[in-house]
Amino acid sequence: ALGGQTNYKARIDLRGLASTLTIESDLRGLHSNLPHPFRKAADEAWPLKVTATPELPKDPAARTTRDQIRVVLRDKIRLVLERERVAGAEKLVVRRAALAMNAEPVLQGDGLAVSLDSDLVDVDAWVPFLGDLWQQAGDRNLGKDYLPSNALQPQSVSMRTARLTVAGKELHDVVLGATRIGEFWNANIDSREVQGFFSWRSARSEEH
């Protein structure tokens, strides 16, 4: 879904064995065929800033045990990843994350928290991409990169959108909140067409 190439500048600040990394780019030259809001023509400029900040250890000679990666795209989309070093891990692994659009990302206890405030959310368009992504993230073969408790699968979703497309239907003026426990989801929805509470079980749970 992505192609092309783009220029960037990077800065590394060293302090003992800990380092802060900052990467910035306007992403010119990179095109994206991802669904809204990530569809992009190659000649468009989308400011991107990525910052990885370590938690400085008390001992300057020690390796950091935790860091945080912050990504800001177009000043609208923000991602925060919190990583930590666990027993037996040679590198920092992802503990929790938060993704937000037109809002501030808020980290939860574990897993991925998603907060969306958008004119359009097209679930049907995203299913082919997210289904493969989350299935791979939950694969035990990737356990060395993520803590087993989350694997970056969503734990909570909050959404406010003027138009939601799902299962071939359109809903308008939607406010939705959903939380996951294991493979079970519970959600509340309010919209012009429908209001209420519903729950469902992930299809992945039926495979085991």
Short mmCIF file of C-alpha atoms in Angstrom, two decimals:
data_model
loop_
_atom_site.label_atom_id
_atom_site.label_comp_id
_atom_site.label_asym_id
_atom_site.label_seq_id
_atom_site.Cartn_x
_atom_site.Cartn_y
_atom_site.Cartn_z
CA ALA A 1 0.00 0.00 0.00
CA LEU A 2 3.04 2.29 0.26
CA GLY A 3 5.58 3.20 -2.41
CA GLY A 4 8.21 5.72 -3.43
CA GLN A 5 10.99 7.32 -1.45
CA THR A 6 11.35 10.42 0.69
CA ASN A 7 14.03 12.52 2.34
CA TYR A 8 14.33 12.83 6.10
CA LYS A 9 16.62 14.27 8.74
CA ALA A 10 17.56 12.52 11.97
CA ARG A 11 19.19 13.63 15.20
CA ILE A 12 20.62 11.36 17.90
CA ASP A 13 21.42 12.71 21.37
CA LEU A 14 23.59 10.38 23.44
CA ARG A 15 23.69 10.30 27.22
CA GLY A 16 25.59 7.32 28.56
CA LEU A 17 24.06 4.19 27.05
CA ALA A 18 20.72 5.96 26.51
CA SER A 19 19.97 7.86 23.31
CA THR A 20 17.14 10.11 22.14
CA LEU A 21 16.27 9.80 18.44
CA THR A 22 14.32 12.38 16.42
CA ILE A 23 13.31 11.85 12.78
CA GLU A 24 11.50 14.47 10.68
CA SER A 25 10.23 14.40 7.08
CA ASP A 26 7.62 16.00 4.85
CA LEU A 27 7.06 12.60 3.13
CA ARG A 28 7.20 14.13 -0.36
CA GLY A 29 7.83 11.34 -2.86
CA LEU A 30 5.99 8.72 -0.80
CA HIS A 31 2.52 7.64 -1.94
CA SER A 32 -0.07 5.63 -0.02
CA ASN A 33 -3.05 3.60 -1.21
CA LEU A 34 -4.30 3.05 2.33
CA PRO A 35 -7.92 4.07 3.05
CA HIS A 36 -8.91 7.49 4.40
CA PRO A 37 -7.28 9.31 6.17
CA PHE A 38 -3.96 7.78 5.05
CA ARG A 39 -4.43 7.96 1.28
CA LYS A 40 -1.71 10.22 -0.10
CA ALA A 41 -0.34 11.36 -3.48
CA ALA A 42 3.43 11.38 -3.90
CA ASP A 43 3.66 15.17 -4.41
CA GLU A 44 1.75 15.99 -1.20
CA ALA A 45 3.67 17.21 1.85
CA TRP A 46 2.66 15.51 5.09
CA PRO A 47 4.80 16.66 8.03
CA LEU A 48 5.97 13.68 10.11
CA LYS A 49 7.90 13.70 13.38
CA VAL A 50 9.05 10.60 15.25
CA THR A 51 10.71 10.90 18.67
CA ALA A 52 12.11 8.05 20.77
CA THR A 53 12.86 9.17 24.32
CA PRO A 54 14.48 6.85 26.89
CA GLU A 55 13.78 6.81 30.60
CA LEU A 56 17.20 7.70 31.95
CA PRO A 57 18.57 5.13 34.44
CA LYS A 58 20.03 6.26 37.76
CA ASP A 59 23.32 4.64 36.79
CA PRO A 60 24.72 6.46 33.71
CA ALA A 61 26.55 3.26 32.74
CA ALA A 62 23.35 1.19 32.71
CA ARG A 63 21.05 0.54 29.75
CA THR A 64 17.63 2.17 29.80
CA THR A 65 14.82 -0.11 30.98
CA ARG A 66 12.00 1.82 29.32
CA ASP A 67 11.39 4.31 26.52
CA GLN A 68 8.54 6.02 24.71
CA ILE A 69 8.11 6.55 20.96
CA ARG A 70 5.85 9.38 19.81
CA VAL A 71 4.71 9.81 16.20
CA VAL A 72 2.90 12.91 14.94
CA LEU A 73 1.58 12.99 11.36
CA ARG A 74 0.09 16.18 9.90
CA ASP A 75 -0.56 17.37 13.46
CA LYS A 76 -3.76 15.29 13.30
CA ILE A 77 -2.71 11.70 13.85
CA ARG A 78 -0.71 10.78 16.95
CA LEU A 79 0.73 7.44 18.05
CA VAL A 80 2.46 6.67 21.34
CA LEU A 81 4.32 3.41 21.97
CA GLU A 82 5.70 2.55 25.39
CA ARG A 83 8.41 -0.10 25.49
CA GLU A 84 10.24 -1.79 28.34
CA ARG A 85 13.00 -4.31 28.82
CA VAL A 86 11.77 -7.55 30.35
CA ALA A 87 13.67 -10.52 31.73
CA GLY A 88 15.39 -12.44 28.97
CA ALA A 89 14.88 -9.73 26.35
CA GLU A 90 17.88 -8.30 24.56
CA LYS A 91 15.87 -5.32 23.35
CA LEU A 92 12.97 -3.16 24.43
CA VAL A 93 9.55 -4.69 23.71
CA VAL A 94 6.21 -2.94 23.25
CA ARG A 95 4.11 -2.88 26.43
CA ARG A 96 1.22 -0.61 25.43
CA ALA A 97 0.25 1.94 22.80
CA ALA A 98 -2.31 4.62 21.97
CA LEU A 99 -3.44 5.92 18.57
CA ALA A 100 -5.52 9.07 18.23
CA MET A 101 -6.91 11.20 15.41
CA ASN A 102 -7.82 14.82 16.18
CA ALA A 103 -7.37 13.97 19.86
CA GLU A 104 -4.63 13.30 22.40
CA PRO A 105 -3.56 9.64 22.70
CA VAL A 106 -4.17 8.17 26.17
CA LEU A 107 -2.26 5.06 27.22
CA GLN A 108 -4.30 2.37 28.98
CA GLY A 109 -3.10 -0.44 31.24
CA ASP A 110 -1.91 -2.55 28.32
CA GLY A 111 -2.64 -3.20 24.64
CA LEU A 112 -3.65 -0.57 22.11
CA ALA A 113 -6.12 2.23 22.85
CA VAL A 114 -7.70 3.89 19.79
CA SER A 115 -9.45 7.28 19.80
CA LEU A 116 -10.91 8.66 16.55
CA ASP A 117 -12.60 11.97 15.80
CA SER A 118 -13.14 12.10 12.04
CA ASP A 119 -15.58 13.13 9.33
CA LEU A 120 -15.46 9.59 7.91
CA VAL A 121 -14.61 6.14 9.29
CA ASP A 122 -14.81 3.43 6.61
CA VAL A 123 -14.51 0.13 8.48
CA ASP A 124 -15.18 -1.89 5.31
CA ALA A 125 -12.19 -0.32 3.58
CA TRP A 126 -9.87 -1.01 6.55
CA VAL A 127 -10.85 -4.63 7.28
CA PRO A 128 -8.54 -6.19 4.64
CA PHE A 129 -5.57 -4.25 6.04
CA LEU A 130 -6.23 -4.50 9.78
CA GLY A 131 -7.30 -8.14 9.72
CA ASP A 132 -3.90 -9.25 8.42
CA LEU A 133 -2.01 -6.79 10.62
CA TRP A 134 -3.63 -7.85 13.90
CA GLN A 135 -3.42 -11.52 13.04
CA GLN A 136 0.32 -11.15 12.49
CA ALA A 137 0.69 -9.09 15.67
CA GLY A 138 -1.02 -11.87 17.63
CA ASP A 139 1.21 -14.56 16.12
CA ARG A 140 3.33 -16.18 18.79
CA ASN A 141 6.30 -16.05 16.43
CA LEU A 142 6.37 -12.27 17.03
CA GLY A 143 6.33 -12.65 20.81
CA LYS A 144 9.90 -11.41 21.12
CA ASP A 145 8.78 -7.95 19.93
CA TYR A 146 5.65 -7.55 22.07
CA LEU A 147 4.63 -8.46 25.58
CA PRO A 148 2.37 -11.54 25.42
CA SER A 149 -0.45 -9.71 27.21
CA ASN A 150 -1.22 -7.35 24.33
CA ALA A 151 0.61 -7.96 21.01
CA LEU A 152 -0.75 -4.52 20.03
CA GLN A 153 -4.28 -5.77 19.54
CA PRO A 154 -6.84 -3.06 20.39
CA GLN A 155 -8.11 -3.10 23.96
CA SER A 156 -10.40 -0.09 23.68
CA VAL A 157 -11.88 2.04 20.88
CA SER A 158 -13.64 5.39 21.17
CA MET A 159 -15.05 7.00 18.06
CA ARG A 160 -16.88 10.14 17.03
CA THR A 161 -17.63 10.50 13.34
CA ALA A 162 -20.08 12.20 11.01
CA ARG A 163 -20.23 9.09 8.80
CA LEU A 164 -19.47 5.44 9.60
CA THR A 165 -19.46 2.77 6.89
CA VAL A 166 -19.63 -0.82 8.13
CA ALA A 167 -20.97 -4.06 6.60
CA GLY A 168 -22.20 -2.11 3.58
CA LYS A 169 -24.33 0.21 5.74
CA GLU A 170 -23.91 3.90 6.57
CA LEU A 171 -24.52 5.43 9.97
CA HIS A 172 -24.43 9.17 10.70
CA ASP A 173 -23.43 11.31 13.70
CA VAL A 174 -21.94 8.29 15.43
CA VAL A 175 -20.54 8.13 18.97
CA LEU A 176 -19.14 4.71 19.88
CA GLY A 177 -17.17 3.22 22.76
CA ALA A 178 -15.91 -0.36 22.85
CA THR A 179 -13.68 -2.41 25.16
CA ARG A 180 -12.16 -5.88 24.80
CA ILE A 181 -11.65 -8.57 27.43
CA GLY A 182 -9.86 -11.53 25.92
CA GLU A 183 -11.65 -12.25 22.65
CA PHE A 184 -14.92 -10.62 23.79
CA TRP A 185 -15.95 -7.05 22.93
CA ASN A 186 -18.63 -4.89 24.56
CA ALA A 187 -19.75 -1.63 22.98
CA ASN A 188 -22.22 1.24 23.20
CA ILE A 189 -23.33 3.16 20.12
CA ASP A 190 -25.40 6.26 19.54
CA SER A 191 -26.24 7.50 16.04
CA ARG A 192 -29.06 8.89 13.94
CA GLU A 193 -30.06 5.40 12.77
CA VAL A 194 -29.38 3.22 15.82
CA GLN A 195 -28.72 3.41 19.55
CA GLY A 196 -27.91 0.66 21.99
CA PHE A 197 -25.47 -1.83 23.48
CA PHE A 198 -23.98 -4.88 21.79
CA SER A 199 -21.25 -7.46 22.27
CA TRP A 200 -19.41 -9.93 20.06
CA ARG A 201 -16.60 -12.45 20.07
CA SER A 202 -13.59 -12.21 17.80
CA ALA A 203 -13.51 -14.81 15.03
CA ARG A 204 -9.97 -15.69 16.07
CA SER A 205 -11.26 -17.24 19.30
CA GLU A 206 -13.09 -19.92 17.28
CA GLU A 207 -9.84 -21.10 15.72
CA HIS A 208 -8.51 -22.51 18.98
#
